CSV table of C-alpha atoms and ligand atoms in Angstrom, one decimal:
chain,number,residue,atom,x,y,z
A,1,UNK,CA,58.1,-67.9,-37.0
A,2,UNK,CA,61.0,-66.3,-36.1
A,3,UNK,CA,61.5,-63.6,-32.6
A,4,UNK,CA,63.9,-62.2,-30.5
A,5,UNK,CA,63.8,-64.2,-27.6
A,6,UNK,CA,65.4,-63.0,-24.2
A,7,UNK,CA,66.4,-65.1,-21.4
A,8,UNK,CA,69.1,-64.6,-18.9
A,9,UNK,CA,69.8,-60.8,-20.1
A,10,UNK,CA,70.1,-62.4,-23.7
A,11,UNK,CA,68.9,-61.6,-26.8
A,12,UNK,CA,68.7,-64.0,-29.8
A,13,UNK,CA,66.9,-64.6,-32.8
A,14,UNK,CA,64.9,-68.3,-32.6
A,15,UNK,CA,62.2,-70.3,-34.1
A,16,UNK,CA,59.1,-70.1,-31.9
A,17,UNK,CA,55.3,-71.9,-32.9
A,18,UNK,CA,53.2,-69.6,-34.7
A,19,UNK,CA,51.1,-68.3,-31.9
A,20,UNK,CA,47.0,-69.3,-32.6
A,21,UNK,CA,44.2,-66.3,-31.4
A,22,UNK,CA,42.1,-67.6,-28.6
A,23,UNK,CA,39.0,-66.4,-28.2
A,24,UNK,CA,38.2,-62.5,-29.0
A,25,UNK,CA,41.4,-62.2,-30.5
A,26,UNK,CA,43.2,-61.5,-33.7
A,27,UNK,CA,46.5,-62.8,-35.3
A,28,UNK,CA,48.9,-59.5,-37.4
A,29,UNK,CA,51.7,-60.0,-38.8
A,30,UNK,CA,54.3,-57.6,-37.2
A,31,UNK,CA,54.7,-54.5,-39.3
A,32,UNK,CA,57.0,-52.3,-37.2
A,33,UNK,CA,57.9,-52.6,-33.5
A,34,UNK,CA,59.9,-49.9,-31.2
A,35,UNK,CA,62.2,-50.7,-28.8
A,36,UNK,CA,61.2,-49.4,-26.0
A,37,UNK,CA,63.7,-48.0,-22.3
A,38,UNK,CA,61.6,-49.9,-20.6
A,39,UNK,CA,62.1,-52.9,-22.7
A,40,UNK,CA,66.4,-52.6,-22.3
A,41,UNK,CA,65.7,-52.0,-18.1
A,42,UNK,CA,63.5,-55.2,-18.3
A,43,UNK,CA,66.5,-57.3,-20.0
A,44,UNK,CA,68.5,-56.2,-16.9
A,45,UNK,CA,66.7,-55.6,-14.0
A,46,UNK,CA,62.7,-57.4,-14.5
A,47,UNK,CA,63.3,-59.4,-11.3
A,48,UNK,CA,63.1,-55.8,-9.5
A,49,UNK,CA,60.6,-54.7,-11.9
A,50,UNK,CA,58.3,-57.9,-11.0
A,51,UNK,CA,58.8,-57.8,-7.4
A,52,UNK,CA,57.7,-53.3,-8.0
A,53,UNK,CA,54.6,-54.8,-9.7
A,54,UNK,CA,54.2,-57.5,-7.2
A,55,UNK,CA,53.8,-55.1,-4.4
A,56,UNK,CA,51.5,-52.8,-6.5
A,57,UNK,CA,49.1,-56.4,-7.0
A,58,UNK,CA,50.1,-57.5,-10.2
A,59,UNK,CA,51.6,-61.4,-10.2
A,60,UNK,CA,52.1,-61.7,-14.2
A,61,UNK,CA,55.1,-59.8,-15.0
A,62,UNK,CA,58.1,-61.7,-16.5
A,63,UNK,CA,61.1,-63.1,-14.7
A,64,UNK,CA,64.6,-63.2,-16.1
A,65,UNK,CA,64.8,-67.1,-15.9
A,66,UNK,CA,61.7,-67.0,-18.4
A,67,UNK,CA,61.5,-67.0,-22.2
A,68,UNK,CA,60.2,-63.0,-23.2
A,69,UNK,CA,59.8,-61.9,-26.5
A,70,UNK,CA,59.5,-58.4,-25.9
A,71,UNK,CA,57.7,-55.7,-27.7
A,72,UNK,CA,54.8,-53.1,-26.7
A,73,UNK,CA,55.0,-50.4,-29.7
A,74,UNK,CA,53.6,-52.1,-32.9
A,75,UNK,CA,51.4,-52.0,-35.8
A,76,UNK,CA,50.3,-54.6,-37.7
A,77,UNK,CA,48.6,-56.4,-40.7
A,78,UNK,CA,45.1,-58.4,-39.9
A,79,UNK,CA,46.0,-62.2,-40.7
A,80,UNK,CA,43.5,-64.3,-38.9
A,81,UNK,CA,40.7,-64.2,-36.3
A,82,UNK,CA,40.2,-65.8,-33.3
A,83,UNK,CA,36.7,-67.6,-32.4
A,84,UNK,CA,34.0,-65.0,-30.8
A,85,UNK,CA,35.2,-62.3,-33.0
A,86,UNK,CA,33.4,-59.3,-34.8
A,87,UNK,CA,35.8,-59.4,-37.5
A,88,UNK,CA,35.2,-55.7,-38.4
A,89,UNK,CA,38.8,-55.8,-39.8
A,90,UNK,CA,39.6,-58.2,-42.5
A,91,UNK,CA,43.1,-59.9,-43.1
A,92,UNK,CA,45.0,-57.1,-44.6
A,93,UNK,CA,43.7,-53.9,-42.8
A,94,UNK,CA,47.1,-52.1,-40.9
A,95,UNK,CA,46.5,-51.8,-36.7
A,96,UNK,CA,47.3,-51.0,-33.7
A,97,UNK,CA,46.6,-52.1,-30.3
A,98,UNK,CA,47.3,-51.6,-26.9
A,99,UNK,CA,49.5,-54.0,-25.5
A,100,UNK,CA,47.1,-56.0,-23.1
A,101,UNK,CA,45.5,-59.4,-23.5
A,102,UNK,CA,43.1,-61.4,-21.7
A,103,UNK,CA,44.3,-64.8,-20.0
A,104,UNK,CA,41.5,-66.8,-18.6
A,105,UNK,CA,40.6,-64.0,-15.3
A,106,UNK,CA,43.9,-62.7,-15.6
A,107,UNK,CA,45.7,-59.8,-17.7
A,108,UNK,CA,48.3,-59.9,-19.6
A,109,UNK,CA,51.5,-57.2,-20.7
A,110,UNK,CA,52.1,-58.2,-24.4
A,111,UNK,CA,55.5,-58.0,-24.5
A,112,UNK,CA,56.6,-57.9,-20.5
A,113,UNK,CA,55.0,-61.6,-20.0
A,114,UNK,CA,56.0,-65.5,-21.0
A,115,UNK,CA,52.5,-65.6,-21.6
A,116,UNK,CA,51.8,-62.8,-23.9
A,117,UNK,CA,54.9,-62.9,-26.7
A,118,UNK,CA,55.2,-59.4,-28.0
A,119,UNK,CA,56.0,-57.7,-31.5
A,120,UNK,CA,59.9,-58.6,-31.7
A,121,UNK,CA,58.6,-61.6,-34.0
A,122,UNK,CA,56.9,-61.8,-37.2
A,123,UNK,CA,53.7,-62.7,-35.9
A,124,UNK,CA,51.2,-61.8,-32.6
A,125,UNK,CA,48.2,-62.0,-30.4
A,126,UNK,CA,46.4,-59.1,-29.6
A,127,UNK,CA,42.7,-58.8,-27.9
A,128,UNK,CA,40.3,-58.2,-31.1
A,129,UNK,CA,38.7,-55.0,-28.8
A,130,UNK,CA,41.9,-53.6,-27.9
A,131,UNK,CA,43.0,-53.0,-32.0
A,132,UNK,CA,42.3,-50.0,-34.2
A,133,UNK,CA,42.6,-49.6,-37.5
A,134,UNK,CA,45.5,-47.3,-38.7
A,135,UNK,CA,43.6,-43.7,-40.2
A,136,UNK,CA,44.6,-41.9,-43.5
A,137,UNK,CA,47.0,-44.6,-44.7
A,138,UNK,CA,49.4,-43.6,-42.1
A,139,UNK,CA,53.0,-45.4,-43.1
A,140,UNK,CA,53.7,-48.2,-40.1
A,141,UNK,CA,57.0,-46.8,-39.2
A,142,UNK,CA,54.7,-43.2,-37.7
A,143,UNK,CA,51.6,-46.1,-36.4
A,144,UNK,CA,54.1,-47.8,-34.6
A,145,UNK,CA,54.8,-44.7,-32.6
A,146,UNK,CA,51.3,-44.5,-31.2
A,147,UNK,CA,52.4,-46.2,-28.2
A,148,UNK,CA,55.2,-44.3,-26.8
A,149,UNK,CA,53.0,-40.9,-27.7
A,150,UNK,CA,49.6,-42.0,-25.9
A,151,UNK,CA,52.0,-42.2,-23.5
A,152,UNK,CA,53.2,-38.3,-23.8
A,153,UNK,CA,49.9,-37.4,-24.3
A,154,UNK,CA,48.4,-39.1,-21.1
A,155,UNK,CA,51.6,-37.6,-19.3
A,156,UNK,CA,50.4,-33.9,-21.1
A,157,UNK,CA,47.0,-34.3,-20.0
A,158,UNK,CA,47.3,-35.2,-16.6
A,159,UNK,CA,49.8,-32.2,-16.6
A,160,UNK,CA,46.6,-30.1,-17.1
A,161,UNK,CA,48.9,-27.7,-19.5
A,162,UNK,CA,47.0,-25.0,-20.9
A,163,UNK,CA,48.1,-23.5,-24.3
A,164,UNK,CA,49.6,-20.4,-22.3
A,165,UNK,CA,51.3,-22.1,-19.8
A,166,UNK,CA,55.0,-22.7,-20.1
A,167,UNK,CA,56.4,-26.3,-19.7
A,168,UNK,CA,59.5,-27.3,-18.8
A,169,UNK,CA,60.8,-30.5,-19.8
A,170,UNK,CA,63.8,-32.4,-17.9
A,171,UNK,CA,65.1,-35.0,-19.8
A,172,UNK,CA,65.2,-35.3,-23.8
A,173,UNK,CA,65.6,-39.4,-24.1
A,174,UNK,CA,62.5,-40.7,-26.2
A,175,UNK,CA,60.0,-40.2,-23.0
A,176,UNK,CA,60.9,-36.5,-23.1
A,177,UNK,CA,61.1,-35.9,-26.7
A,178,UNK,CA,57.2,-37.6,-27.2
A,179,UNK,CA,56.0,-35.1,-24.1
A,180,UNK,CA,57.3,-32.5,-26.2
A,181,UNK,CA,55.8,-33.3,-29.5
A,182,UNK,CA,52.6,-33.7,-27.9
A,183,UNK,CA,52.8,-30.3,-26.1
A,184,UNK,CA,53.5,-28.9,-29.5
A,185,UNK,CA,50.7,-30.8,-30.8
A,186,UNK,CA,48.4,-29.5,-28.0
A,187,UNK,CA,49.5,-25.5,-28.9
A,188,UNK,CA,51.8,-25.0,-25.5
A,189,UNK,CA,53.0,-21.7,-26.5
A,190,UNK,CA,56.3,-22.2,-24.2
A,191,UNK,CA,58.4,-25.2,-24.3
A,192,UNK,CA,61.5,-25.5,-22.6
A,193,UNK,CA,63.6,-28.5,-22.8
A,194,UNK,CA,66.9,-29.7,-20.9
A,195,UNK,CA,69.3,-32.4,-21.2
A,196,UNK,CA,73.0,-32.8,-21.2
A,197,UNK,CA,73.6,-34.5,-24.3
A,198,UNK,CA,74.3,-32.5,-27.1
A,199,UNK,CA,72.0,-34.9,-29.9
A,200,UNK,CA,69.1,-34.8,-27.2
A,201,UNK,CA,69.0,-31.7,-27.3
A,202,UNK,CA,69.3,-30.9,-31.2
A,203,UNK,CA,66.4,-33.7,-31.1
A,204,UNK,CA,64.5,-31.2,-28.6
A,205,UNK,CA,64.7,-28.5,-31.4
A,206,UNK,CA,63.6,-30.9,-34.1
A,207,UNK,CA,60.4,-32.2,-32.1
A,208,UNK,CA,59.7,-28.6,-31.8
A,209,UNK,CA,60.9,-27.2,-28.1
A,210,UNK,CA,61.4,-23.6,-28.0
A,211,UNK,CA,64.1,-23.3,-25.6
A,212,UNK,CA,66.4,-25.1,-25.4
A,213,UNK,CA,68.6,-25.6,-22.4
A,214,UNK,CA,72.3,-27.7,-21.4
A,215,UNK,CA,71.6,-28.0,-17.4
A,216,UNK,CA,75.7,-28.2,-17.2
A,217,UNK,CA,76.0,-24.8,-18.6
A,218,UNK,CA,72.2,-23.3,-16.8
A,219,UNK,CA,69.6,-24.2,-15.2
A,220,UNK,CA,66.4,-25.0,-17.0
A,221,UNK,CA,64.5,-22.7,-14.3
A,222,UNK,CA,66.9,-19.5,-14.5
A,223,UNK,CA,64.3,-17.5,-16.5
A,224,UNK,CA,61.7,-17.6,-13.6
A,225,UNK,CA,61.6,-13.8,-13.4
A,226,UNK,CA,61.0,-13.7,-17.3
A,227,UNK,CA,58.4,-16.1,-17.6
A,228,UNK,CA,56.4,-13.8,-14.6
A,229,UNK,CA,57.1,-17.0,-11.7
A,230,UNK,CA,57.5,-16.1,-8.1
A,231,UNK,CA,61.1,-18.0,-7.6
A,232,UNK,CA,61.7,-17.5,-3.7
A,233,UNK,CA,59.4,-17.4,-1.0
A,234,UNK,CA,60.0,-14.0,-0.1
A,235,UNK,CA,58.4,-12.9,-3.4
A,236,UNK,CA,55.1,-15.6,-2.5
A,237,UNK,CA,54.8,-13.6,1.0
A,238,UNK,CA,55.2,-10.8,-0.5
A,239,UNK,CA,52.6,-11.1,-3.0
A,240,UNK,CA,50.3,-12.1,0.1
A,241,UNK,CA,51.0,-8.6,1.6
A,242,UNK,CA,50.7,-6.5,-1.6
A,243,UNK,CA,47.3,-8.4,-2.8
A,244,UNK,CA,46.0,-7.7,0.8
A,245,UNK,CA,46.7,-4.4,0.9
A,246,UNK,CA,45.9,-3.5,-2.5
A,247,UNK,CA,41.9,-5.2,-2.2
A,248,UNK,CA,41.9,-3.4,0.8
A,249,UNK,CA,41.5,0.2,-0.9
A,250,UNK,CA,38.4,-1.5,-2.3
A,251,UNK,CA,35.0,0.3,-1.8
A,252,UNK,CA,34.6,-3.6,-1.3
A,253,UNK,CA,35.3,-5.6,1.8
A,254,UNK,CA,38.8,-7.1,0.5
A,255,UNK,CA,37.4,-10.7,1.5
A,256,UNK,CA,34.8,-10.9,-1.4
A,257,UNK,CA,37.2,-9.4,-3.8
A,258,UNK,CA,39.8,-12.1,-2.8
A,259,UNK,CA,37.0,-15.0,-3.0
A,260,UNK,CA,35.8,-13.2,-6.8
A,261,UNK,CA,39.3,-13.8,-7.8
A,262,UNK,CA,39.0,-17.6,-6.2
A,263,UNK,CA,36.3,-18.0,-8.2
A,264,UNK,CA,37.7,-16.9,-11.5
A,265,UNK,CA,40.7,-18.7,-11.2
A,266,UNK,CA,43.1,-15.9,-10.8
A,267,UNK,CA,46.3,-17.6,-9.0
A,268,UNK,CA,50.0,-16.7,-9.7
A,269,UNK,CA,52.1,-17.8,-12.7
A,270,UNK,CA,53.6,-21.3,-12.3
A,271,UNK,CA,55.2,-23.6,-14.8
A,272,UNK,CA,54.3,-27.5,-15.5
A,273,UNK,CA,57.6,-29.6,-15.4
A,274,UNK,CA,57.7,-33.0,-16.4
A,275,UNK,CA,60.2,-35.5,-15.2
A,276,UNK,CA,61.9,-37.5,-18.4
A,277,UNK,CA,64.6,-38.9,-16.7
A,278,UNK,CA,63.6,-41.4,-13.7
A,279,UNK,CA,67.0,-41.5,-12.0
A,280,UNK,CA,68.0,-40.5,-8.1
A,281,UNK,CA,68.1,-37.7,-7.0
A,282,UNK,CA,66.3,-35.6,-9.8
A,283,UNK,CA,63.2,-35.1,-8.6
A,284,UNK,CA,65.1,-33.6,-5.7
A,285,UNK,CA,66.9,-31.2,-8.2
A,286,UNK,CA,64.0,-30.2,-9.6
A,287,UNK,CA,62.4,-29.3,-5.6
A,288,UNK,CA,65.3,-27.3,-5.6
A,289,UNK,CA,65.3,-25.6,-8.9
A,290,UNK,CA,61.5,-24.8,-9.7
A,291,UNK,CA,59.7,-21.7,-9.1
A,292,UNK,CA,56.8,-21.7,-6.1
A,293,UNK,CA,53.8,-23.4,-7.0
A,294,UNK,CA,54.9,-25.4,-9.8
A,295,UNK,CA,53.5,-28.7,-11.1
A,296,UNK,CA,55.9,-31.7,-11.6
A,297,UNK,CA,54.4,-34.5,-13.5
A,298,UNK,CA,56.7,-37.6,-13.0
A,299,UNK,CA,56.8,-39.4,-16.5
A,300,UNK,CA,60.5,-41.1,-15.8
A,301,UNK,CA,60.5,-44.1,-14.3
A,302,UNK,CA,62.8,-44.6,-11.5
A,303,UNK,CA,62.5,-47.9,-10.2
A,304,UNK,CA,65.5,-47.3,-7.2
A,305,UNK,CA,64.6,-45.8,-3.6
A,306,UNK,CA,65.0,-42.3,-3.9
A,307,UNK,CA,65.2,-39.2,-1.5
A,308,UNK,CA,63.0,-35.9,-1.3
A,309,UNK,CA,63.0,-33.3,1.2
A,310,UNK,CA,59.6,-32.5,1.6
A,311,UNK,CA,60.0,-29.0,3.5
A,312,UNK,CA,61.3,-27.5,0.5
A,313,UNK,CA,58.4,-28.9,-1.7
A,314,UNK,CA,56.0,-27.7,1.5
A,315,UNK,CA,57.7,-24.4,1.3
A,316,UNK,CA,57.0,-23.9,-1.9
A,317,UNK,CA,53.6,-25.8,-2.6
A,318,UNK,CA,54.6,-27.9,-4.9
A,319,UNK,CA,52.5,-30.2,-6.8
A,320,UNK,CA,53.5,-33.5,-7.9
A,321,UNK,CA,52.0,-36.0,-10.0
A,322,UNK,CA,52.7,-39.7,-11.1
A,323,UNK,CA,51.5,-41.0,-14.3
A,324,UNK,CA,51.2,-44.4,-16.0
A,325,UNK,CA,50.4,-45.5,-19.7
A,326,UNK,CA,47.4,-44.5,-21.0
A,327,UNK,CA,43.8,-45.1,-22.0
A,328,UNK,CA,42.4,-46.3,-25.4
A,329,UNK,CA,40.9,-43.0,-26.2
A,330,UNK,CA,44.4,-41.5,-25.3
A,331,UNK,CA,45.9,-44.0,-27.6
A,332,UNK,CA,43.4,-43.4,-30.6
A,333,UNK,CA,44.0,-39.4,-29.9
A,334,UNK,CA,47.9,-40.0,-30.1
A,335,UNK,CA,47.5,-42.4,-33.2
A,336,UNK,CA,45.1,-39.7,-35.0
A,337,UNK,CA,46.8,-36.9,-34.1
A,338,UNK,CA,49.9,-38.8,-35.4
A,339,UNK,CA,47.9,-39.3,-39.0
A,340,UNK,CA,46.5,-35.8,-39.0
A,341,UNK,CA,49.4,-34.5,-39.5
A,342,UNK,CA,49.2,-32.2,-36.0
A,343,UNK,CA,51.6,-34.6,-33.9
A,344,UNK,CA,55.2,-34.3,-35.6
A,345,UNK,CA,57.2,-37.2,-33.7
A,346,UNK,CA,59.2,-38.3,-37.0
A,347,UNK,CA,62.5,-36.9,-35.6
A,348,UNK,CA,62.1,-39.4,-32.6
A,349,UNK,CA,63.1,-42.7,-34.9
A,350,UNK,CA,66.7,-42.7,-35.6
A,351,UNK,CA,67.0,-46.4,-37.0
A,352,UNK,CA,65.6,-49.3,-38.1
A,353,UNK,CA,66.6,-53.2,-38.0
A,354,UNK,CA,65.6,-56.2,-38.4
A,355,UNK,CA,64.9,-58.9,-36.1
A,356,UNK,CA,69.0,-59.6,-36.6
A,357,UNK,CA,70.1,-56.2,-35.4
A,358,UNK,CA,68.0,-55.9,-32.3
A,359,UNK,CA,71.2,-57.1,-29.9
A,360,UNK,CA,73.3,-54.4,-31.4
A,361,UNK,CA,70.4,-51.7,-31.1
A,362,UNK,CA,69.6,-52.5,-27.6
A,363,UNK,CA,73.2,-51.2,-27.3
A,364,UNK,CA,73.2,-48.7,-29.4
A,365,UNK,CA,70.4,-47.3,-27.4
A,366,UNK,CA,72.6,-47.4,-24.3
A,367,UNK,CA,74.5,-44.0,-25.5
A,368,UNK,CA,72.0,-41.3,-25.3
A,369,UNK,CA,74.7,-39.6,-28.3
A,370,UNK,CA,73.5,-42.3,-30.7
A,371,UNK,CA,69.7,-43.1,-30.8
A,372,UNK,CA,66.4,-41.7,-29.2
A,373,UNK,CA,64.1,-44.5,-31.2
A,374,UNK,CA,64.9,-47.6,-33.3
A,375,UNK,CA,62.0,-49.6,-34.8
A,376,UNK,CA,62.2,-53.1,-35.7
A,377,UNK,CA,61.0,-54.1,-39.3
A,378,UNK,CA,60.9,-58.1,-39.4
A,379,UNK,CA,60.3,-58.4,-42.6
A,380,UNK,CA,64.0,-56.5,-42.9
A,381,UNK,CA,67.8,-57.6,-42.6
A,382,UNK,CA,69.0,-54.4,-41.6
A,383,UNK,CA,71.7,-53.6,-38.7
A,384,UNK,CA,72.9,-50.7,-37.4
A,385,UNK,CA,75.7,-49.4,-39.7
A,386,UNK,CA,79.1,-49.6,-37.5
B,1,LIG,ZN1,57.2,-48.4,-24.2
């Protein structure tokens, strides 16, 4: 069959065996793959990135001396079956399946690991219990996004965002534009979106942000005092003082009225931010920028040593969350919500190719004026028009 193989930092098409199910698994032939950020950072930098996951206890990640097919994002056609299989999906049925497979004791990253060859190829291996089938018909270049959206929506939920709540989101690459379709999807009533690129940010509009916000001309948290945030600390003690005094015309002792409104959940206004970018230096900016009390979710992976200043956080309690991938259930929610019609993440692909244009998309995908999303179709010949 033919791949994209990378090696070196270099991408080329080349005949590879057909790869053969072991046992609980399933052979597809590839119907759609996305390329992925994390797929053009691993073709520079995966000797980094497998040291990172080294540290974190995981020994399988791909080194740049090694043969990689990548590809994570993908849906599918049933060919074959492995032995020990239930078979519940014959050859034809269109799936999806989170990129993981079983090795022996170990665990694979289809697509990040010489051991697990991913969907840049016309054929792949995925674990039989790790597939599900594609709902409602659902065409394979929207199944293939299922992916990069569980991915949003684990980001979203771990965000806690309620559907009154205003989110702010930093960064409108594809990471930023999924968190956005999926806070749509979830009925966020306020989403703000920021980025300095002028397509990004037309994309943001398109994937359904309500503000929408060039940082070089204001900052995305200028509109604290409309959206009812305390923005300086003054205001924070403030509000101490005034609640204080206020419970304390009570016929009440002002103690149990404070612990009633404990109890109930009454707290100031804050906004959920989520970090899209994952460069230096902006989760500093954001410290800086965001109201008191605000929740950052960091979504952006930045993979270099970066600096905070904690006292500024401290001083104004802010909340700060890493997330990572996904869980099936995220990933079935994503891929229904997707063919229900509720998550609208069509805007997001801006090109497909073949397995022959992947080189020129991975640089394509370099300007952030170009492309948020390009799928691969290896069944195709297309390139990226010049
Ligand atoms: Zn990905």
């Amino acid at each position: 069959m033919k791949a994209v193989v990378c090696k070196e930092a270099r991408l080329s098409v080349a005949e590879r065996p057909d790869p053969v199910p072991g046992k609980g698994q399933v052979l597809l032939k590839v119907l759609r793959c996305g390329i992925c950020g994390s797929d053009l950072h691993a073709r520079q930098h995966c000797d980094h990135w497998s040291s990172l996951m080294e540290r974190t206890g995981f020994h399988g990640f791909m080194r740049s001396d090694q043969e990689i097919v990548f590809g994570h994002e993908f849906c599918g056609e049933v060919i074959d079956h492995g032995p020990a299989t239930k078979r519940k999906f014959k050859p034809g049925r269109h799936v999806c399946a989170l990129p993981v497979l079983r090795n022996g004791n170990g665990i694979e990253l289809i697509g990040l690991s010489p051991r697990a060859a991913g969907a840049y190829a016309e054929r792949i291996v995925v674990e039989e219990s790790m597939m599900m089938p594609v709902p409602n018909g659902l065409p394979p270049d929207f199944a293939a996004l299922a992916e990069p959206m569980a991915v949003a929506w684990h980001a979203v939920r771990r965000g806690e965002v309620k559907k009154r709540d205003v989110a702010i989101v930093v960064g409108c690459g594809p990471v930023g534009l999924g968190v956005i379709c999926v806070l749509k999807a979830m009925g966020v009533a306020t989403v703000v979106a920021s980025d300095f690129s002028t397509t990004r940010r037309d994309l943001a509009k398109r994937c359904g942000a309500d503000v929408v916000i060039d940082p070089a001309a204001v900052s995305p948290f200028a509109s604290w005092k409309d959206y009812g945030f305390i923005g300086e600390l003054t205001g924070g003690l403030s509000l101490l003082l005034d609640t204080r005094e206020k419970l304390g015309q009570l016929p009440v002792p002002w103690w149990h009225a404070w612990r009633l409104a404990d109890t109930l959940g009454l707290a100031p206004k804050r906004p959920i931010v989520f970090e899209c970018v994952g460069a230096p230096g902006v989760l500093q900016h954001i410290i800086e920028g965001a109201p008191l009390l605000s929740r950052i979710v960091v979504v952006g992976v930045c993979m270099k040593t970066d600096q905070i200043e904690p006292a500024v956080a401290i001083n104004k309690e802010i909340d700060l969350r890493f997330v990572l991938a996904y869980t099936p259930l995220e990933y079935r929610d994503a891929l229904h919500a997707i063919a229900d019609g509720k998550l609208h993440c069509a805007p997001l692909v801006t090109g497909t190719v073949g397995l022959a244009g992947v080189d020129a998309a991975f640089t394509a995908l370099g300007n952030p004026e170009q492309h948020a999303k390009i799928l691969i179709d290896p069944a195709s010949r297309a390139v990226l028009p010049h």
